[in-house]
CSV table of C-alpha atoms and ligand atoms in Angstrom, one decimal:
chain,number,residue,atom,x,y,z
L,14,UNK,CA,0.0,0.0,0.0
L,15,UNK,CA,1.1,3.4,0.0
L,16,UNK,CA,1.8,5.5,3.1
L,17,UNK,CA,2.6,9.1,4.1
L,18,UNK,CA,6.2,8.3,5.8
L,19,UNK,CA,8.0,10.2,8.2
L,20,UNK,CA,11.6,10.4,6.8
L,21,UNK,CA,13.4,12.9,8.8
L,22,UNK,CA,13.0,16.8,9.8
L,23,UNK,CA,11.2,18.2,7.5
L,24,UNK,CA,10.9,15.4,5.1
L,25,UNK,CA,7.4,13.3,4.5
L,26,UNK,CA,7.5,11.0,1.8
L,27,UNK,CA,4.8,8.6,-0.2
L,28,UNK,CA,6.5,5.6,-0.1
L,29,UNK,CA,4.9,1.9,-1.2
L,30,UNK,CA,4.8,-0.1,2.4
L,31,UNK,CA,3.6,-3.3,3.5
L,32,UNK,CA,-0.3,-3.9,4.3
L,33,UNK,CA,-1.1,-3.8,8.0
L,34,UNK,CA,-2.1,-7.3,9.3
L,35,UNK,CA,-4.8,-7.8,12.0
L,36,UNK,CA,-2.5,-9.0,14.8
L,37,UNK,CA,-4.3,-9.8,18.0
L,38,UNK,CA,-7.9,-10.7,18.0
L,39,UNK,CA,-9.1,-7.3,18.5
L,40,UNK,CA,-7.6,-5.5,16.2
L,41,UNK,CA,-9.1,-4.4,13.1
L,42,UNK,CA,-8.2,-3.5,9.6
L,43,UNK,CA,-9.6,-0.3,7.9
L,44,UNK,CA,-9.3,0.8,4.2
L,45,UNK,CA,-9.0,4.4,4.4
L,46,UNK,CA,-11.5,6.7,2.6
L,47,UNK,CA,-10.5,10.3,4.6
L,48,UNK,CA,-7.7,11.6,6.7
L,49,UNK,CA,-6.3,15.5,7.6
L,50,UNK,CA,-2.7,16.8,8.4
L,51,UNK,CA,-3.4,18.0,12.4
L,52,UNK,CA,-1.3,20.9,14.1
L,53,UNK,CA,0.2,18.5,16.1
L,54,UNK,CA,1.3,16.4,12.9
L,55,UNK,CA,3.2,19.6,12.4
L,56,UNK,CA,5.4,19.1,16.0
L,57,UNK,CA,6.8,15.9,14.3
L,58,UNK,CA,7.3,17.8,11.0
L,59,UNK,CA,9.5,19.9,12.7
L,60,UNK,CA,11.8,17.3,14.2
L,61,UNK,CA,10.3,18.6,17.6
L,62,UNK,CA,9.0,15.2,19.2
L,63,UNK,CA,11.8,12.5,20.2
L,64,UNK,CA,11.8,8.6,19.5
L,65,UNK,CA,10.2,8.7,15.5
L,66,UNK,CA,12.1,6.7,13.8
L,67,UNK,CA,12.8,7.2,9.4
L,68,UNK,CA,9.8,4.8,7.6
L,69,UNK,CA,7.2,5.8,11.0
L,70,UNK,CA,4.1,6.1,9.0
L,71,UNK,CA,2.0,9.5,10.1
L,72,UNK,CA,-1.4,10.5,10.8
L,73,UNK,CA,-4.1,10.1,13.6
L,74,UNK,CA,-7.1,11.7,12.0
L,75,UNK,CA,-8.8,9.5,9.9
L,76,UNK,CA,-11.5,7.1,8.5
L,77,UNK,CA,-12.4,4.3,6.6
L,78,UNK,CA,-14.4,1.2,5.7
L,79,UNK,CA,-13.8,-2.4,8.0
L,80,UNK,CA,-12.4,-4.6,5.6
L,81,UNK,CA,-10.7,-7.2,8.3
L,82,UNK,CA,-11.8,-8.6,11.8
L,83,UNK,CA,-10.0,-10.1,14.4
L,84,UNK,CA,-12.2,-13.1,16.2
L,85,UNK,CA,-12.8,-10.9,19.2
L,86,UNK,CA,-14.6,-7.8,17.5
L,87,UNK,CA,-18.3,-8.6,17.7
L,88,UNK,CA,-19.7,-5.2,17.6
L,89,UNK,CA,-18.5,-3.9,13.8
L,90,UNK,CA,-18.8,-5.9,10.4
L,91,UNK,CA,-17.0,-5.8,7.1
L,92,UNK,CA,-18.4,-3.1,4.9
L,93,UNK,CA,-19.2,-0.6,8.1
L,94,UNK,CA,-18.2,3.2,7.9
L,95,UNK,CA,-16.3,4.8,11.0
L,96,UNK,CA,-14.4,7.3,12.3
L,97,UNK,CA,-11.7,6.5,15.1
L,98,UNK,CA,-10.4,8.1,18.5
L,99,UNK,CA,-6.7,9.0,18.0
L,100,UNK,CA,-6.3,7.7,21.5
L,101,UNK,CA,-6.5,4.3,21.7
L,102,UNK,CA,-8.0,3.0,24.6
L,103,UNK,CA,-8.5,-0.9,26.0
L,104,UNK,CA,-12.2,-0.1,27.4
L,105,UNK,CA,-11.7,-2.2,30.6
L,106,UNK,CA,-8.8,-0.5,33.0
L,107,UNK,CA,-9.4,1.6,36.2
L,108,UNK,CA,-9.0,4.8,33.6
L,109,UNK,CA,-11.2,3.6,30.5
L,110,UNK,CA,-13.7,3.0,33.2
L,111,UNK,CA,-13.8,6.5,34.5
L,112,UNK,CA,-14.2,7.7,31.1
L,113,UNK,CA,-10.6,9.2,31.0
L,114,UNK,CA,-10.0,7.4,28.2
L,115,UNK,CA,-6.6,9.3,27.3
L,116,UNK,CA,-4.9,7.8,30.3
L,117,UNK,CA,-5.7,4.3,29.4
L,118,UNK,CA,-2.9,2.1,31.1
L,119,UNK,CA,-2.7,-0.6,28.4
L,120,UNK,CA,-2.8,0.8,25.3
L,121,UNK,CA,1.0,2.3,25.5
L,122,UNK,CA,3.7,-0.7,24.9
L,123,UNK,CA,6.6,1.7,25.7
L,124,UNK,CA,5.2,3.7,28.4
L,125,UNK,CA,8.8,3.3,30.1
L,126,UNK,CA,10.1,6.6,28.3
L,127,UNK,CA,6.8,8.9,29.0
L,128,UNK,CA,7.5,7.3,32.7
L,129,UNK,CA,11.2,9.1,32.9
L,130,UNK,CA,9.0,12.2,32.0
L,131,UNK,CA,6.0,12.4,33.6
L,132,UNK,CA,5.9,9.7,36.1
L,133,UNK,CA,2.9,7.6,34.4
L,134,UNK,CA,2.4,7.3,30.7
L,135,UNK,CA,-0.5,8.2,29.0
L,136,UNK,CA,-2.5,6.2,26.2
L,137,UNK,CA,-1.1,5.2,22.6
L,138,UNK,CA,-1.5,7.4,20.3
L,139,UNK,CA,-1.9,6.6,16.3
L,140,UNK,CA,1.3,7.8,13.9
L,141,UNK,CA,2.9,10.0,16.6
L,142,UNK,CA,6.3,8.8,17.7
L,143,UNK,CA,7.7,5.4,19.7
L,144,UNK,CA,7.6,6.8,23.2
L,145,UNK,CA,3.4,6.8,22.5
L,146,UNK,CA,3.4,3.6,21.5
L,147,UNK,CA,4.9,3.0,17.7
L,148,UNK,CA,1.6,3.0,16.2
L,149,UNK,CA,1.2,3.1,12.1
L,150,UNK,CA,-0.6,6.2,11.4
L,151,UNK,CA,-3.8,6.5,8.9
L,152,UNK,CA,-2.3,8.7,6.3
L,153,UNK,CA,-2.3,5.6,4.1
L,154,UNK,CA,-4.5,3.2,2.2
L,155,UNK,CA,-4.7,0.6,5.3
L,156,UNK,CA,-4.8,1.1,8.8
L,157,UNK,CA,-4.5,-1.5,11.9
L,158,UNK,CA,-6.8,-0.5,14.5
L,159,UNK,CA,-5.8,-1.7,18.0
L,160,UNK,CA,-9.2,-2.4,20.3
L,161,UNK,CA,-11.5,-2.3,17.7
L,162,UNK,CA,-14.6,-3.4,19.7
L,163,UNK,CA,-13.6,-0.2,22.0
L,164,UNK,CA,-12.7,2.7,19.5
L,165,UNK,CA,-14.2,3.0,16.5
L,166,UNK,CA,-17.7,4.6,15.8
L,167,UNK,CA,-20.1,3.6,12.8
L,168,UNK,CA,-20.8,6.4,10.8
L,169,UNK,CA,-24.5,6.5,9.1
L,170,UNK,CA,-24.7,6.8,5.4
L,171,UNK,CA,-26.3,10.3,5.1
L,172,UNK,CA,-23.3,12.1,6.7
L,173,UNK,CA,-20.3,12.6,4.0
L,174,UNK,CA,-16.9,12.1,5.6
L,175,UNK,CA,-15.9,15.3,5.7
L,176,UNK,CA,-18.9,16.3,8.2
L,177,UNK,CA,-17.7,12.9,10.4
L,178,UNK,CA,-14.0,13.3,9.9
L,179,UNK,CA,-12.8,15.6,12.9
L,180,UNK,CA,-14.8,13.4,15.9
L,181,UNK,CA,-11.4,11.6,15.8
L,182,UNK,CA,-9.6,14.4,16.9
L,183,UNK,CA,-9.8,18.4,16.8
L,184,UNK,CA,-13.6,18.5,17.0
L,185,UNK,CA,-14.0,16.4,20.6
L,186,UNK,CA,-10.8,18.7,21.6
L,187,UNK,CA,-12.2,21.5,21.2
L,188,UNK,CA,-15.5,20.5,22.7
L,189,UNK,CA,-13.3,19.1,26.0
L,190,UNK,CA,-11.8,22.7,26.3
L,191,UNK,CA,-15.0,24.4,26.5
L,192,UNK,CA,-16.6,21.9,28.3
L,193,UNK,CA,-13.8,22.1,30.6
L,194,UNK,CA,-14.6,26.1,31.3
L,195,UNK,CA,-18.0,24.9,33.1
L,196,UNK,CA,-19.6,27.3,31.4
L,197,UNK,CA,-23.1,29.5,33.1
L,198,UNK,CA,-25.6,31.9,31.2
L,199,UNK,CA,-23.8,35.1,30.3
L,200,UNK,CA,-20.6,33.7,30.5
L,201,UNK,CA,-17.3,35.3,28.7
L,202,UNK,CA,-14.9,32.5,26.8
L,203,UNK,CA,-11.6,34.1,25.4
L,204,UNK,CA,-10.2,31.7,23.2
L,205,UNK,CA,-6.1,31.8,22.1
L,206,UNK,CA,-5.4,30.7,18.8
L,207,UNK,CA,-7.8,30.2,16.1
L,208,UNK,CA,-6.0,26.9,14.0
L,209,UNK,CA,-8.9,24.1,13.8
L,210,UNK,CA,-9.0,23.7,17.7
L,211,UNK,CA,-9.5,27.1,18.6
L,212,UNK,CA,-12.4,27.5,15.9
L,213,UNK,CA,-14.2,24.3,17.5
L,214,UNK,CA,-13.5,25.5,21.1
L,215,UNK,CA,-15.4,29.1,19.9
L,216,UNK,CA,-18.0,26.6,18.6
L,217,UNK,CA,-18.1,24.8,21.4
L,218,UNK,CA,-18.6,27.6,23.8
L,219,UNK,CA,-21.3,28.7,22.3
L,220,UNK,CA,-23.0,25.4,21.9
L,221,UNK,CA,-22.5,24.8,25.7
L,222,UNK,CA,-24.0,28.4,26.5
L,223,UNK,CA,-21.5,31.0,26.8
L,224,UNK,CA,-23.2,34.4,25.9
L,225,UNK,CA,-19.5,36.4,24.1
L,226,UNK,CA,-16.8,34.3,22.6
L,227,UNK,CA,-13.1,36.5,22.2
L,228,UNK,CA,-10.8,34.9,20.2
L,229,UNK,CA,-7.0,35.8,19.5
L,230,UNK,CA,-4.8,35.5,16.9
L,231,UNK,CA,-2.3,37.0,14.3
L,232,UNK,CA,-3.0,34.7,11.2
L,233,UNK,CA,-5.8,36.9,9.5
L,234,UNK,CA,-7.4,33.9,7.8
L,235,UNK,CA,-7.7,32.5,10.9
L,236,UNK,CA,-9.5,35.6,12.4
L,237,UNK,CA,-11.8,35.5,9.8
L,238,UNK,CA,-12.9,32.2,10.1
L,239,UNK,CA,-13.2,32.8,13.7
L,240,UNK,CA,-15.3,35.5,12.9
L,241,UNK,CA,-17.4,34.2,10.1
L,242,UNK,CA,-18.1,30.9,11.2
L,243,UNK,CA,-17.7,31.0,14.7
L,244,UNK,CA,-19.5,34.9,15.3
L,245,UNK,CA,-16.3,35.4,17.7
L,246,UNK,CA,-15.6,39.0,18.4
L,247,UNK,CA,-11.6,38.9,17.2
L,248,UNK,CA,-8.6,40.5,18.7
L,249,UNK,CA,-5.3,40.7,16.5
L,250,UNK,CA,-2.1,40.1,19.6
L,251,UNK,CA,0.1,42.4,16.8
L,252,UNK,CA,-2.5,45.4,16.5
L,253,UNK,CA,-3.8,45.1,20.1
L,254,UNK,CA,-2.4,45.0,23.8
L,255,UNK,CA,-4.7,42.1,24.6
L,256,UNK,CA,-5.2,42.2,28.7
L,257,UNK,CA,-6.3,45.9,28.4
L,258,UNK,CA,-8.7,45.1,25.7
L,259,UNK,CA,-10.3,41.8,27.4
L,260,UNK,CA,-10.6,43.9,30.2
L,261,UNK,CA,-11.8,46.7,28.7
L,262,UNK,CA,-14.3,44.4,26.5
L,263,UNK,CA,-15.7,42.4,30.5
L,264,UNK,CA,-16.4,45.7,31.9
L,265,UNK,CA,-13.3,45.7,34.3
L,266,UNK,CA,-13.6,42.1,35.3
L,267,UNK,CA,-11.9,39.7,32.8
L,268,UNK,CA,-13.1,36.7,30.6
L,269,UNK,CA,-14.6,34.1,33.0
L,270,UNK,CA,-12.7,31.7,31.3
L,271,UNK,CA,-10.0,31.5,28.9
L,272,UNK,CA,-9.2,28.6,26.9
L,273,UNK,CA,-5.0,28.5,25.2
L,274,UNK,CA,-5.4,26.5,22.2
L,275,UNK,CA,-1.9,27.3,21.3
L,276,UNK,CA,0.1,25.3,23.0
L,277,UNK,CA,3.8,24.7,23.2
L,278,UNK,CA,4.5,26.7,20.2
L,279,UNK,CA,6.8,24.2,17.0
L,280,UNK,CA,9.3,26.6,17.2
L,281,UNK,CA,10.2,26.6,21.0
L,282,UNK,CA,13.2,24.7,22.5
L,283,UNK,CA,12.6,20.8,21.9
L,284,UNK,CA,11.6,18.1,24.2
L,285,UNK,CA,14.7,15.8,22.8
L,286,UNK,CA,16.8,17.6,25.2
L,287,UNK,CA,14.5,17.1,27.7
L,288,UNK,CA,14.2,13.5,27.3
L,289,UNK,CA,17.9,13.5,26.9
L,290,UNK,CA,18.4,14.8,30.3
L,291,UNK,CA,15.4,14.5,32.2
L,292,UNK,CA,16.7,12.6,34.9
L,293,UNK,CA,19.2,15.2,35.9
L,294,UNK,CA,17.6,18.3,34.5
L,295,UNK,CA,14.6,19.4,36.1
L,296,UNK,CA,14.7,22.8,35.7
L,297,UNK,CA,15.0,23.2,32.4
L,298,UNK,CA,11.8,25.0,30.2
L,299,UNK,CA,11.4,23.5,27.5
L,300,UNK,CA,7.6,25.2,26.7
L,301,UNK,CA,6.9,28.2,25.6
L,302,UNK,CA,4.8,29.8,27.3
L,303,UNK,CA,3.1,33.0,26.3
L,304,UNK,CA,-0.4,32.7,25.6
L,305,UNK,CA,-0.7,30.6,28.6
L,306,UNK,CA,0.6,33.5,30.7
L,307,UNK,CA,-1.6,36.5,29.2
L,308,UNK,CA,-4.8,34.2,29.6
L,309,UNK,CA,-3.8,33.6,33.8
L,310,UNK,CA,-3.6,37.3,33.5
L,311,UNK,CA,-6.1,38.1,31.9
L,312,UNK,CA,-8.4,35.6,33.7
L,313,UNK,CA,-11.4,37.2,36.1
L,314,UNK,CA,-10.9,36.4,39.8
L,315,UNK,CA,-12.3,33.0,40.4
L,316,UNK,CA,-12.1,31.7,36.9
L,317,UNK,CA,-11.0,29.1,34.5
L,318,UNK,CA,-8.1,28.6,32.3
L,319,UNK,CA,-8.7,25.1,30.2
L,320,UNK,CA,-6.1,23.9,28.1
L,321,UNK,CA,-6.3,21.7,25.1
L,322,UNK,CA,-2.3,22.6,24.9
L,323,UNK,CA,-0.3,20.6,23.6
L,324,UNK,CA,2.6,21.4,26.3
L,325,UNK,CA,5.6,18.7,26.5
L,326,UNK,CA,8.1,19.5,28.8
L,327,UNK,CA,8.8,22.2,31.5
L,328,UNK,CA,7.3,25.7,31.6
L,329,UNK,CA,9.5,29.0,32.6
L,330,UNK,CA,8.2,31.9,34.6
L,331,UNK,CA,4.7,30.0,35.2
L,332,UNK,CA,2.5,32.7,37.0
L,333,UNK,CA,1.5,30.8,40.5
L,334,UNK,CA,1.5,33.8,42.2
L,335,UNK,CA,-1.0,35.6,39.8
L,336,UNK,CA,-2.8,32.2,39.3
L,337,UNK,CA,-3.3,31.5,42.9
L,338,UNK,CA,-3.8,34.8,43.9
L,339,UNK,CA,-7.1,35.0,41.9
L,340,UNK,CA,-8.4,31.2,42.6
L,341,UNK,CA,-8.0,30.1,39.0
L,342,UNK,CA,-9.1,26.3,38.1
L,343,UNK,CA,-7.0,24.7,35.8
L,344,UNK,CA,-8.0,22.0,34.0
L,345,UNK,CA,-6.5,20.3,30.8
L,346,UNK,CA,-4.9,17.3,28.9
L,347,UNK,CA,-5.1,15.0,26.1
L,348,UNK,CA,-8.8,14.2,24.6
L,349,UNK,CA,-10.9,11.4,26.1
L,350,UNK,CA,-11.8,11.3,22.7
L,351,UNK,CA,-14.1,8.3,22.9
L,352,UNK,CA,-16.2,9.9,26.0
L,353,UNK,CA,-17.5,12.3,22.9
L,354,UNK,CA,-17.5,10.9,19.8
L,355,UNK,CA,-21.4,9.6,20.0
L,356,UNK,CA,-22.4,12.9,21.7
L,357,UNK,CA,-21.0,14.9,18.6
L,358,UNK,CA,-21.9,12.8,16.2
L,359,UNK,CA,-25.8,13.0,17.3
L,360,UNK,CA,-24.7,17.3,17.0
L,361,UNK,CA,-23.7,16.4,13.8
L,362,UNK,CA,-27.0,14.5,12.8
L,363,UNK,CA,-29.3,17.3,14.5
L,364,UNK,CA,-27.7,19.9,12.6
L,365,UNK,CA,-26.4,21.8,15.3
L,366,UNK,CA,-22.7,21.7,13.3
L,367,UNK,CA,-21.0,21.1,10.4
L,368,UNK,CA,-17.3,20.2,11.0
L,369,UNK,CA,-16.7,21.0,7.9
L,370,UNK,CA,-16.2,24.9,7.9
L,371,UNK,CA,-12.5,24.1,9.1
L,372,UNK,CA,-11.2,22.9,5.7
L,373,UNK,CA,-9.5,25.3,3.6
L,374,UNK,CA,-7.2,22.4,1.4
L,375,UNK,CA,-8.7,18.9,-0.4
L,376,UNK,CA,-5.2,16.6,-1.8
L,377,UNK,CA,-4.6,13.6,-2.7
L,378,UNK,CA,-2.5,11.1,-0.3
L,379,UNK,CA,0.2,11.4,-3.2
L,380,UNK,CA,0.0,15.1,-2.7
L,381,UNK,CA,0.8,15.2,1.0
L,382,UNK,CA,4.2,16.7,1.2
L,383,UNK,CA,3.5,19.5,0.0
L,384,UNK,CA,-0.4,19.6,2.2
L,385,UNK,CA,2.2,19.7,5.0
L,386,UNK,CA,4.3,22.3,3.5
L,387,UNK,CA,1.5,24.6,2.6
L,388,UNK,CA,-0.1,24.1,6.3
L,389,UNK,CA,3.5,24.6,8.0
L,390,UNK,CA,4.5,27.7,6.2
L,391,UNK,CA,0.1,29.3,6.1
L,392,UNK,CA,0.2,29.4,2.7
L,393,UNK,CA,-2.5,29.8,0.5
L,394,UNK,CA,-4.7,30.7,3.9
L,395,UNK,CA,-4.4,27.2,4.7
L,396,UNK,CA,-6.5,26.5,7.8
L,397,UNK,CA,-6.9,22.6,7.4
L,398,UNK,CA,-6.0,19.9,5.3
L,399,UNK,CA,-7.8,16.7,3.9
L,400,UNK,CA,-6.4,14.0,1.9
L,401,UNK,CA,-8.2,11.3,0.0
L,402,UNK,CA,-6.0,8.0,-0.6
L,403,UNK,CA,-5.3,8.7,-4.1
L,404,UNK,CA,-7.5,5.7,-5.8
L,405,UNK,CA,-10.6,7.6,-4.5
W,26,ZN,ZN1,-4.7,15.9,15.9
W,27,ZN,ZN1,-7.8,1.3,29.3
């Protein structure tokens, strides 16, 4: 089959690959019919995320028809359409049980190295490095699924895939973050960064009740969307000084939430070093931080920050003074992506949203280097890419 390979910094290829193979009895095999480069596909791009190895194969937003079952997988048949979590979670351990389906304790093989760095390993993760797990990605024809009587979700045949595509990933991940804000009536969300996350967390908001959404960003296509699609009131950070305006905007008080769905940053210091030296190192930063700092500024006494991140590593000049001075909640972390996905797909079906909006870019799998190019560099107002495997 052919595969979108990770072959260095910088450097995806389309390279001919062996067919995946169900190996254990719950595992099944999907023939790809959708998939999208994510923000976070970006971080390995870069040459930012340790242990990927030349030949990994990418991606962990995708879909596809069953074609294969192992014996165990009673609840799907050849020929169904779904949509999978990019989390992959076992369904049966003291974490899938409590719905945190991100922490899932047997779904990572080497959870030794994310041990060393955070004391307990998360879940697997699909495409996106050794350390979660070694997982073959779904920018490909083929796909092994790993607890396929757990994960995926059938898809019914009146929604297209591009409507269904982002449950795997961005669309529950912005949901979490606004859920996260335990939003009231007349509620105030600011939202940084307006890539796909940020513009279904401004979604979100509004779908769980906020009255005002703010978002901020530099990237004017982004603004726009934000603006168009999500009817966010928009703040440029290079045009604005953006504590003095939220403040101004909330009267004096400050949002009542703030959600930073920017994260890290790709061009901060890398976690390699980190990883490197982790044992012995624990002061160094690795993050960067700024957008996480203006929102615990900017936050109203008493409120919430909720972050969708992604953050690696170590954070420098972290505000607990300012943080715990105003009794801010802080919640966060990787998607429970599978606690959502029948939720928002019944949003979906009611016509309450169309996932949709986010895409700016259609390829072809043969056309994915330069998708990634294009959505690294923001060319072309690129807000989102979709491939279709090319024999589509
Ligand atoms: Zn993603
Ligand atoms: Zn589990």
């Amino acid at each position: 089959m052919k595969a979108v390979c990770w072959e260095g910094k910088k450097n995806v290829q389309v390279l001919s690959v062996p067919d995946p193979s169900i190996i254990n009895p719950r595992d099944a095999i999907l023939k790809i019919t959708s998939t999208a480069i994510c923000g976070s596909d970006l971080h390995l791009y870069d040459g930012y995320i340790p242990t990927m190895e030349k030949g990994d194969i990418l991606g962990h937003e995708f879909m596809g028809e069953v074609v294969e079952l192992g014996s165990a997988v009673k609840n799907l048949k050849k020929g169904d359409r779904v949509v999978v979590p990019f989390t992959i979670a076992c369904g049966n351990c003291f974490f899938c049980k409590r719905d945190l389906w991100s922490a899932c304790d047997n779904s990572n093989p080497n959870a030794a190295t994310a041990e060393t760095l955070y004391g307990f390993s998360g879940s697997g993760l699909f495409g996106y490095s050794h350390m979660m797990g070694g997982y073959s990605g779904g920018q490909a024809e083929y796909v092994r699924v790993p607890f396929a009587d757990v994960g995926p979700v059938q898809i019914p045949d009146e929604l297209s895939d591009e409507q269904v595509l982002f449950l795997s990933d961005i669309f529950p991940t912005g949901y979490m973050a606004a859920e996260n804000c335990n939003i009231q009536p007349g509620d105030t969300i600011a939202v940084w960064g307006c890539g796909p996350v940020g513009q279904f967390a401004i979604k979100s908001a509004y779908l769980l009740g906020a009255e005002r959404v703010i978002a901020i960003d530099h990237v004017p296509a982004r603004l726009r969307m934000a603006a168009a699609e999500g009817k966010a009131e928009t703040l440029n950070f290079d045009d604005e000084h953006i504590y003095q305006k939220l403040t101004e905007m909330t009267g004096g008080m400050g949002p009542d939430a703030c959600i930073d769905c920017v994260g890290l940053e790709a061009h901060g210091m890398t976690i390699d070093a980190l990883y490197d030296r982790a044992k012995t190192a624990l002061y160094l930063a690795t993050d960067r931080a700024h957008a996480l700092r203006q929102a615990i500024r900017a936050c109203r006494k008493g409120g919430t920050i909720s972050v969708p991140g992604v953050y690696g590593g170590f954070l420098d000049k972290f505000p607990f003074g300012a943080a715990f001075s105003k009794g801010l909640t802080f919640k966060m972390g990787q998607t429970n992506v599978h606690k959502y996905l029948r939720p928002l797909l019944k949003l979906i079906q009611d016509g309450k949203i169309d996932p949709s909006f986010v895409i700016s870019h259609r390829l072809t799998l043969g056309e994915a280097p330069n998708g990634y190019e294009t959505f690294r560099n923001n060319q072309n107002d690129c807000t989102k890419v979709v491939l279709k495997p090319t024999w589509n």
